[in-house]
Short mmCIF file of C-alpha atoms in Angstrom, two decimals:
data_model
loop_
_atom_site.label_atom_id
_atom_site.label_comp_id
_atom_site.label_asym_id
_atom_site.label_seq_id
_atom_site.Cartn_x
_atom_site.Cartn_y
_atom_site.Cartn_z
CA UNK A 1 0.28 -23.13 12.13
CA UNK A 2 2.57 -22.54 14.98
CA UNK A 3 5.49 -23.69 13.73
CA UNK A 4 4.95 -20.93 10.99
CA UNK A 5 4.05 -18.66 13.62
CA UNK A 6 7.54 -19.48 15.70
CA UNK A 7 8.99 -19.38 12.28
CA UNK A 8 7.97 -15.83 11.77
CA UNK A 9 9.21 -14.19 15.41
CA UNK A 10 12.68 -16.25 15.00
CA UNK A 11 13.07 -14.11 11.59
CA UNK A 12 11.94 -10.94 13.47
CA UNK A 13 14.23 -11.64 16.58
CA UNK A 14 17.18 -11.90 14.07
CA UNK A 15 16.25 -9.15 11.92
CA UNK A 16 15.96 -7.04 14.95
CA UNK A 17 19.78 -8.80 16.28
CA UNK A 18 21.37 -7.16 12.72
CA UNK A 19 19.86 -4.09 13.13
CA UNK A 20 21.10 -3.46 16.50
CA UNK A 21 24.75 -5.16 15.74
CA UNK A 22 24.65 -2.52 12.49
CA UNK A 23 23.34 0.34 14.95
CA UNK A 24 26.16 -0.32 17.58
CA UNK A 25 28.75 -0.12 14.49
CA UNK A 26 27.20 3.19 13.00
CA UNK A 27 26.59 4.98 16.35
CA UNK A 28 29.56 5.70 18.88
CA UNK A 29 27.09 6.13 22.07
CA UNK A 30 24.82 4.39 23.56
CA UNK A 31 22.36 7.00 23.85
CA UNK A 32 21.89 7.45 20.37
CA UNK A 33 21.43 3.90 19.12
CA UNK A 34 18.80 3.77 22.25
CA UNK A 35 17.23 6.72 20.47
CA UNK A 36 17.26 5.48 17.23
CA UNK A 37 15.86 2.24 18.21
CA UNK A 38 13.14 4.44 19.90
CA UNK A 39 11.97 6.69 16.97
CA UNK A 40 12.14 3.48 14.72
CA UNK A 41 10.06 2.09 16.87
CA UNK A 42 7.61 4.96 16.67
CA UNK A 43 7.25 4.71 13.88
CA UNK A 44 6.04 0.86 13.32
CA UNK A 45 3.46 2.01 16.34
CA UNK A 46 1.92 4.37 14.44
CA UNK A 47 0.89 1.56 11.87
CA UNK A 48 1.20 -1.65 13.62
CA UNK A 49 -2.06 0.01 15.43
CA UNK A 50 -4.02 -0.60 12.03
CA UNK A 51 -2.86 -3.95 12.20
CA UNK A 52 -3.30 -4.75 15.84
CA UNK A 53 -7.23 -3.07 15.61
CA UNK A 54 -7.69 -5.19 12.44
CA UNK A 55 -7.11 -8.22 14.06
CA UNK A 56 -8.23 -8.26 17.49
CA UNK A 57 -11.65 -6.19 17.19
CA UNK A 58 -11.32 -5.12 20.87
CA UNK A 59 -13.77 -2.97 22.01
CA UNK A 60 -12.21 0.43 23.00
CA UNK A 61 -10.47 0.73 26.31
CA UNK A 62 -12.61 3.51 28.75
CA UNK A 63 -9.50 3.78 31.37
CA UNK A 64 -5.62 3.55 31.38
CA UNK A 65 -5.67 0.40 33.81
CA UNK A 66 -7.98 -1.33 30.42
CA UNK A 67 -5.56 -0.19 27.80
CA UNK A 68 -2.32 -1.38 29.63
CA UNK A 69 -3.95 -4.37 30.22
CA UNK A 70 -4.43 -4.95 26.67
CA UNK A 71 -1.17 -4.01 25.86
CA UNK A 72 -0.06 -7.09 27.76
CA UNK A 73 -2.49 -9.58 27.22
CA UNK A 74 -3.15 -8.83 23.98
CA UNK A 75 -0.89 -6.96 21.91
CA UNK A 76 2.24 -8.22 23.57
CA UNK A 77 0.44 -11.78 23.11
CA UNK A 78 0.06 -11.34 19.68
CA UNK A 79 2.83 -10.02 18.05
CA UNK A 80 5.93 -11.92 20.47
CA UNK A 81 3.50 -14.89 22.05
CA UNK A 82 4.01 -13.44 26.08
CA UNK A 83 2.19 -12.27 28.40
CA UNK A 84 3.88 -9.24 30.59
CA UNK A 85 2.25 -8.61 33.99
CA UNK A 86 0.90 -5.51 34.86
CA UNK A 87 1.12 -3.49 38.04
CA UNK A 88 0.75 -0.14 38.83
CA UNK A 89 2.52 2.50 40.79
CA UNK A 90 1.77 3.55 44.42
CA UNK A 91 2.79 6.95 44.50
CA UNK A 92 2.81 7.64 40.93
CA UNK A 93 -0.51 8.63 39.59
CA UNK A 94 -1.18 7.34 35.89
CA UNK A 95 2.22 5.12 36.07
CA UNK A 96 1.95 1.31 34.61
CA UNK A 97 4.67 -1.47 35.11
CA UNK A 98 4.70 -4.15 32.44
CA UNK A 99 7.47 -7.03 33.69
CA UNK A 100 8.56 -9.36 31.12
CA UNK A 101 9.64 -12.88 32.49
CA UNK A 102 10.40 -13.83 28.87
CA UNK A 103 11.72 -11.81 26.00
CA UNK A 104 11.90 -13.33 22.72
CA UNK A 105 13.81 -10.50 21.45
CA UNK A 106 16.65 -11.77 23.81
CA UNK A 107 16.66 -14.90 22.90
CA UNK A 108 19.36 -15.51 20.96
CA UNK A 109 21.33 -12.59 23.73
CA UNK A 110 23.04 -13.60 26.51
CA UNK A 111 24.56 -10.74 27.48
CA UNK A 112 24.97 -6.78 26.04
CA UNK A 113 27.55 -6.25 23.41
CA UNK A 114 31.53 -5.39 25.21
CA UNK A 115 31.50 -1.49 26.04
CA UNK A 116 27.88 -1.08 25.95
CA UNK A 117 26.85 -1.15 29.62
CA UNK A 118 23.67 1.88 28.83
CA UNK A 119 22.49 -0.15 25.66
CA UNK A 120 18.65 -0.44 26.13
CA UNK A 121 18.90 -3.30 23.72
CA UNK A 122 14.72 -3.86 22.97
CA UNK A 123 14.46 -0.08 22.97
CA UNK A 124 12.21 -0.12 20.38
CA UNK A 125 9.36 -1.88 22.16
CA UNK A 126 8.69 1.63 23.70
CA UNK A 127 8.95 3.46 20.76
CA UNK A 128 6.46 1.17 19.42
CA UNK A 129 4.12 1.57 22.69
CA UNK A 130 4.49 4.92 22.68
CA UNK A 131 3.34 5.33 18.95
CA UNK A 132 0.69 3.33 19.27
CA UNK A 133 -0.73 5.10 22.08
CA UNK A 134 -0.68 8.01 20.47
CA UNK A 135 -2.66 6.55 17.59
CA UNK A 136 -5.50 6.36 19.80
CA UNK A 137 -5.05 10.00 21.24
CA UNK A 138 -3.02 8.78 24.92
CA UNK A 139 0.19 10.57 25.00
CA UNK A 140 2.62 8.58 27.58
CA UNK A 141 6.63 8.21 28.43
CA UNK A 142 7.54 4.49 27.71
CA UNK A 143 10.84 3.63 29.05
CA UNK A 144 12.42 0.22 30.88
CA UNK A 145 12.77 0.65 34.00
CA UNK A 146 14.87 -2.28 35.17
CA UNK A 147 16.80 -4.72 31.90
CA UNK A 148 17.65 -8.24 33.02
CA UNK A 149 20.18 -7.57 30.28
CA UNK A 150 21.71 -4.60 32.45
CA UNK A 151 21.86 -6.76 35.34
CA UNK A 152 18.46 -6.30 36.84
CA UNK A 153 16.49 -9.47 38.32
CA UNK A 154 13.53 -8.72 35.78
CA UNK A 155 13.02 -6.50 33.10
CA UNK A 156 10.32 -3.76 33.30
CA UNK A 157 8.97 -1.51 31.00
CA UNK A 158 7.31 2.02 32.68
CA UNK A 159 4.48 3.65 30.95
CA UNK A 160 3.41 6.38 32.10
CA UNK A 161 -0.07 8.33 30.89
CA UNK A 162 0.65 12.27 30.49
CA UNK A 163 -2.77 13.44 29.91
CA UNK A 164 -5.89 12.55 32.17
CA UNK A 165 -8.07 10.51 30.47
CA UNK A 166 -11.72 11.69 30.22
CA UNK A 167 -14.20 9.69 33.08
CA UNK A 168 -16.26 8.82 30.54
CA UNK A 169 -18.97 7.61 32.63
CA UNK A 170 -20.10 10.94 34.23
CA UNK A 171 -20.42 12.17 30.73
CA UNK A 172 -22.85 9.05 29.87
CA UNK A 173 -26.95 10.95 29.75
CA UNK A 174 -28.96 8.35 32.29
CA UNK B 1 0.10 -16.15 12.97
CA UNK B 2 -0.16 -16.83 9.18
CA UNK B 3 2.17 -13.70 8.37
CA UNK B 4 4.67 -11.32 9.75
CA UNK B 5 3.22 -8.40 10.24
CA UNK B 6 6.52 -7.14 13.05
CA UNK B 7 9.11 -8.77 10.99
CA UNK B 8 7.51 -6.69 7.60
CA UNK B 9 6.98 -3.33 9.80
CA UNK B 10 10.82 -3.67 10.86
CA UNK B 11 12.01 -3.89 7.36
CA UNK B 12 9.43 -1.06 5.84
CA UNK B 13 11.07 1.16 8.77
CA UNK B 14 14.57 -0.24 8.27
CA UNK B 15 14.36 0.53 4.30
CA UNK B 16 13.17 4.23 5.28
CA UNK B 17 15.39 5.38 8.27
CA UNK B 18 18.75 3.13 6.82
CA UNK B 19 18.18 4.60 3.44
CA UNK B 20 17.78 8.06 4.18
CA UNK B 21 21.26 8.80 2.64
CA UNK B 22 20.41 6.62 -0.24
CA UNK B 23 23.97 4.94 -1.43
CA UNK B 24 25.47 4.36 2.12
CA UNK B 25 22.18 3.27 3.10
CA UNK B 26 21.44 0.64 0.34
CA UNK B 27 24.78 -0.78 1.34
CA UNK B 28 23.79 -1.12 5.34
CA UNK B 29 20.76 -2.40 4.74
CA UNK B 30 22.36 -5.16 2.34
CA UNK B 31 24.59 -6.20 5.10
CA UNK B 32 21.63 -6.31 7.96
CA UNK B 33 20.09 -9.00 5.62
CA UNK B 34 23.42 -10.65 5.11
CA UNK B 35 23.71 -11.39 8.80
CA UNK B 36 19.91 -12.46 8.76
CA UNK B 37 20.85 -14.55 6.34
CA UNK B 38 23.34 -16.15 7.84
CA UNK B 39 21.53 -16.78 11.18
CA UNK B 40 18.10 -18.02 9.47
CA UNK B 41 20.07 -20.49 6.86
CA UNK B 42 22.28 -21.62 9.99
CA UNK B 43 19.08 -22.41 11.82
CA UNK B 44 16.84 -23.69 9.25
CA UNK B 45 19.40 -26.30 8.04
CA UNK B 46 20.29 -27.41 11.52
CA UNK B 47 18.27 -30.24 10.92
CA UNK B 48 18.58 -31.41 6.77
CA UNK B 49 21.09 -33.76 5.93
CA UNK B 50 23.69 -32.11 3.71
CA UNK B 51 23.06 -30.83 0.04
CA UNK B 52 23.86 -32.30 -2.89
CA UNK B 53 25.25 -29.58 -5.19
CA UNK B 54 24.58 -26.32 -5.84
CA UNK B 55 21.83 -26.55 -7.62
CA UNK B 56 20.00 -28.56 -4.57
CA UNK B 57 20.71 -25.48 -1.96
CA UNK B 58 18.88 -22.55 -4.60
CA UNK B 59 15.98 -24.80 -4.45
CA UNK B 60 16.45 -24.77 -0.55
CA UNK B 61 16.61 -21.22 -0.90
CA UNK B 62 13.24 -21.37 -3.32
CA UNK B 63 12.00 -23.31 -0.96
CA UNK B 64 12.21 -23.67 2.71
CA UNK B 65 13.91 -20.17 3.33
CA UNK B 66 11.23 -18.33 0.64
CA UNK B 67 8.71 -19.70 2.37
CA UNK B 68 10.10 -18.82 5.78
CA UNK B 69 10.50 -14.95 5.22
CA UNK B 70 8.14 -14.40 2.30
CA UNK B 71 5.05 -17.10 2.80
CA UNK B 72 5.46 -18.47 -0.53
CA UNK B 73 8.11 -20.28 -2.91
CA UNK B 74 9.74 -18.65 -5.76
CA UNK B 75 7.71 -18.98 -8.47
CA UNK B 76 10.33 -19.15 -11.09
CA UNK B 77 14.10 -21.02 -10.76
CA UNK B 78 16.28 -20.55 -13.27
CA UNK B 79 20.02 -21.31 -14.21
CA UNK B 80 22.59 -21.43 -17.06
CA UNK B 81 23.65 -24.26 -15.05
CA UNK B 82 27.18 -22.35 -14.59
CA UNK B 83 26.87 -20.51 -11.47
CA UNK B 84 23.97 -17.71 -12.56
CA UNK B 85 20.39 -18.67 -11.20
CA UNK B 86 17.77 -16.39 -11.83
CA UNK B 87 14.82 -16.28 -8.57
CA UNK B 88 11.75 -15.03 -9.89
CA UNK B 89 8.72 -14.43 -7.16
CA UNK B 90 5.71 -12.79 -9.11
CA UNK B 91 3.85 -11.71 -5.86
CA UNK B 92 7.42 -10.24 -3.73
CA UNK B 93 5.79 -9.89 -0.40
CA UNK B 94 8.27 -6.64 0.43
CA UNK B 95 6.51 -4.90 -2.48
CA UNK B 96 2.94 -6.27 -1.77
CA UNK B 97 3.32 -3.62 0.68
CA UNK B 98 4.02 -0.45 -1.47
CA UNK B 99 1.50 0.39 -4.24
CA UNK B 100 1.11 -0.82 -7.36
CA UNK B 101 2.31 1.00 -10.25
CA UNK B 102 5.54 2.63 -11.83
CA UNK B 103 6.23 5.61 -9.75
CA UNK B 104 7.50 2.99 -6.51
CA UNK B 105 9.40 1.23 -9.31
CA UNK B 106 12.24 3.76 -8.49
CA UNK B 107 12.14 3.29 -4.63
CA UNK B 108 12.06 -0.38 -5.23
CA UNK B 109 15.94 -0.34 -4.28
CA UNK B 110 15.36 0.60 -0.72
CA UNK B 111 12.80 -2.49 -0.35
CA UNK B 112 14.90 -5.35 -1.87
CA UNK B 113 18.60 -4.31 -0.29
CA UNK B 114 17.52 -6.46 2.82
CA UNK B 115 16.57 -9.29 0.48
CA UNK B 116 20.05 -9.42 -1.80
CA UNK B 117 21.73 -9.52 1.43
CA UNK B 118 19.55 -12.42 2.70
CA UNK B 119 20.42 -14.50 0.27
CA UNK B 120 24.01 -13.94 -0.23
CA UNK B 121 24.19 -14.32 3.63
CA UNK B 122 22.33 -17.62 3.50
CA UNK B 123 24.47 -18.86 0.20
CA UNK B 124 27.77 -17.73 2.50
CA UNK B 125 26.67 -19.55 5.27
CA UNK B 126 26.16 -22.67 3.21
CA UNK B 127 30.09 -21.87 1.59
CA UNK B 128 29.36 -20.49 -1.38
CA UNK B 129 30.22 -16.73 -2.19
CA UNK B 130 27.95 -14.45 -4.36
CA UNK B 131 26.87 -11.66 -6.10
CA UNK B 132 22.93 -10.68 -5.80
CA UNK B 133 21.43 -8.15 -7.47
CA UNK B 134 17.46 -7.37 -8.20
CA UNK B 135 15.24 -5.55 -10.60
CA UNK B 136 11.28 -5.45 -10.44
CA UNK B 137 10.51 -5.69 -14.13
CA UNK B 138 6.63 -4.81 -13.23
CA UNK B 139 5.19 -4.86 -9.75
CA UNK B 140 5.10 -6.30 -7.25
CA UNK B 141 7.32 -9.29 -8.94
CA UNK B 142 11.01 -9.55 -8.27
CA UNK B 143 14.08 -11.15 -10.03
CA UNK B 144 17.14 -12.04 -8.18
CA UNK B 145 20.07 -12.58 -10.11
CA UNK B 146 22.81 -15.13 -8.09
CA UNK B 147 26.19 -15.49 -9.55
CA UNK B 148 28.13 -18.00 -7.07
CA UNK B 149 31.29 -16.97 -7.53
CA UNK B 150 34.48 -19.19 -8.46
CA UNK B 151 36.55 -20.37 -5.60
#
């Protein structure tokens, strides 16, 4: 039902709130609880990919415009109920934009914790992109680009592709 | 979503990167579910008319708050009727996730810190102070042992 499903990302957001509260106590710099929230979150990607193939049967994504797009309008859907929008970069080749209007994660945030001005505080959604990615053989940076949280007007998560990505279609016998 | 798959990945990955020193770590991870519990018993009894007793919030913690983070009640309440309550879930979802059998018994620890703390958090937040400690007699059930302390 959805209430259980609302239910079940309010536990999540506030599991996620302790962790980074315990983080910020245990680690001096902000750097390093960014990092940690990073490699944490590489590691759920890894296996929330299982989980997110298991449920969606999508069929597999032939470009990096296809998989970012399912990253946001289906992953992102699933797991924290929005919908990012996707753009991509002008001068960068292989570079995505995902902007979040909404982040549940923040919800219950209204502003960074005193004295951490370089907290990334949802850090580990790129950990967990990045993982995930690699899971199905893309290697890419994942990093915000702009944090409402920071100050920004939006926040913005960059993902960029480090490999080129096979044009399957020329390899396709007619 | 019938389950919880992100909130279940965060505390798998919690229990493994908190607890890689093992004693400090059990510790930290107790006191990430205490503030959980604090939060989620704050915000599931916004709306519930006061309890009774004592007695009336374990079942709330049975209930409505079992349900919430584990997608089932406790299976099993029971109490000496002075202060010690004994939860019993035979199907712990937190251990659903590990194998069966008695070699994870040992690293059972790691994988109900986060749950002790939960429900000493939510028992704080509803003024009562306690001791929680678990054992997994066979898996994947659980006992947790509550002693509400004396005031």
């Amino acid at each position: 039902s959805i209430r259980n499903g609302i239910r079940s990302r309010e536990l999540f957001v506030l599991t996620y709130g302790a962790l980074v509260a315990q983080l910020c106590k245990d680690y001096e710099k902000d750097e390093d609880v960014n990092k940690y929230l990073d490699r944490m979150g590489y590691d759920i990607g890894i296996r929330l990919v299982e989980d997110f193939l298991a449920r969606s049967a999508v069929k597999k994504c032939r470009s990096y415009s296809e998989t970012v797009d399912m990253i946001a309008q289906v992953a992102f859907k699933m797991y924290l109920g929005i919908t990012p929008s996707v753009s991509r970069s002008n001068t960068t080749e292989n570079e995505f934009f995902l902007i979040l209007e909404n982040n549940p994660l923040v919800d219950f945030v209204e502003e960074l914790p005193a004295g951490r001005t370089s907290l990334c505080y949802c850090n580990i959604l790129c950990g967990v992109i990045r993982g995930a990615l690699e899971m199905v053989h893309l290697a890419a940076e994942v990093n915000f680009i702009q944090d409402r949280l920071k100050g920004d007007d939006f926040t913005e998560i960059g993902i960029t592709f480090l490999k080129k990505l096979e044009d399957k279609k020329h390899k396709r016998n007619k | 979503m019938a389950d919880s798959p992100l909130f279940q990945a965060l505390h798998m990955e919690m229990a493994h990167a908190l607890c890689e020193e093992q004693e400090k770590g059990l510790s930290v991870l107790e006191g990430v579910g205490f503030r959980v519990g604090q939060g989620l018993s704050e915000r599931l009894t916004k709306e519930m008319p006061s309890f009774k007793d004592e007695l009336d919030v374990l079942k709330f913690l049975c209930k409505d708050l079992w349900v919430t983070v584990f997608k089932k009640q406790v299976d099993n309440l029971r109490t000496n009727h002075q202060g010690t309550y004994m939860l019993q879930d035979n199907q712990f979802l937190l251990l659903t996730q590990l194998s069966n059998g008695k070699q994870y018994v040992e690293e059972a620890p790691k994988f109900l810190a986060f749950t002790c703390g939960l429900v000493r958090g939510a028992l704080s937040n509803l003024g009562f102070d306690s001791t929680v400690t678990a054992e997994v007699p066979v898996m994947p059930s659980c006992k947790f042992q509550v002693v509400i302390q004396k005031s």
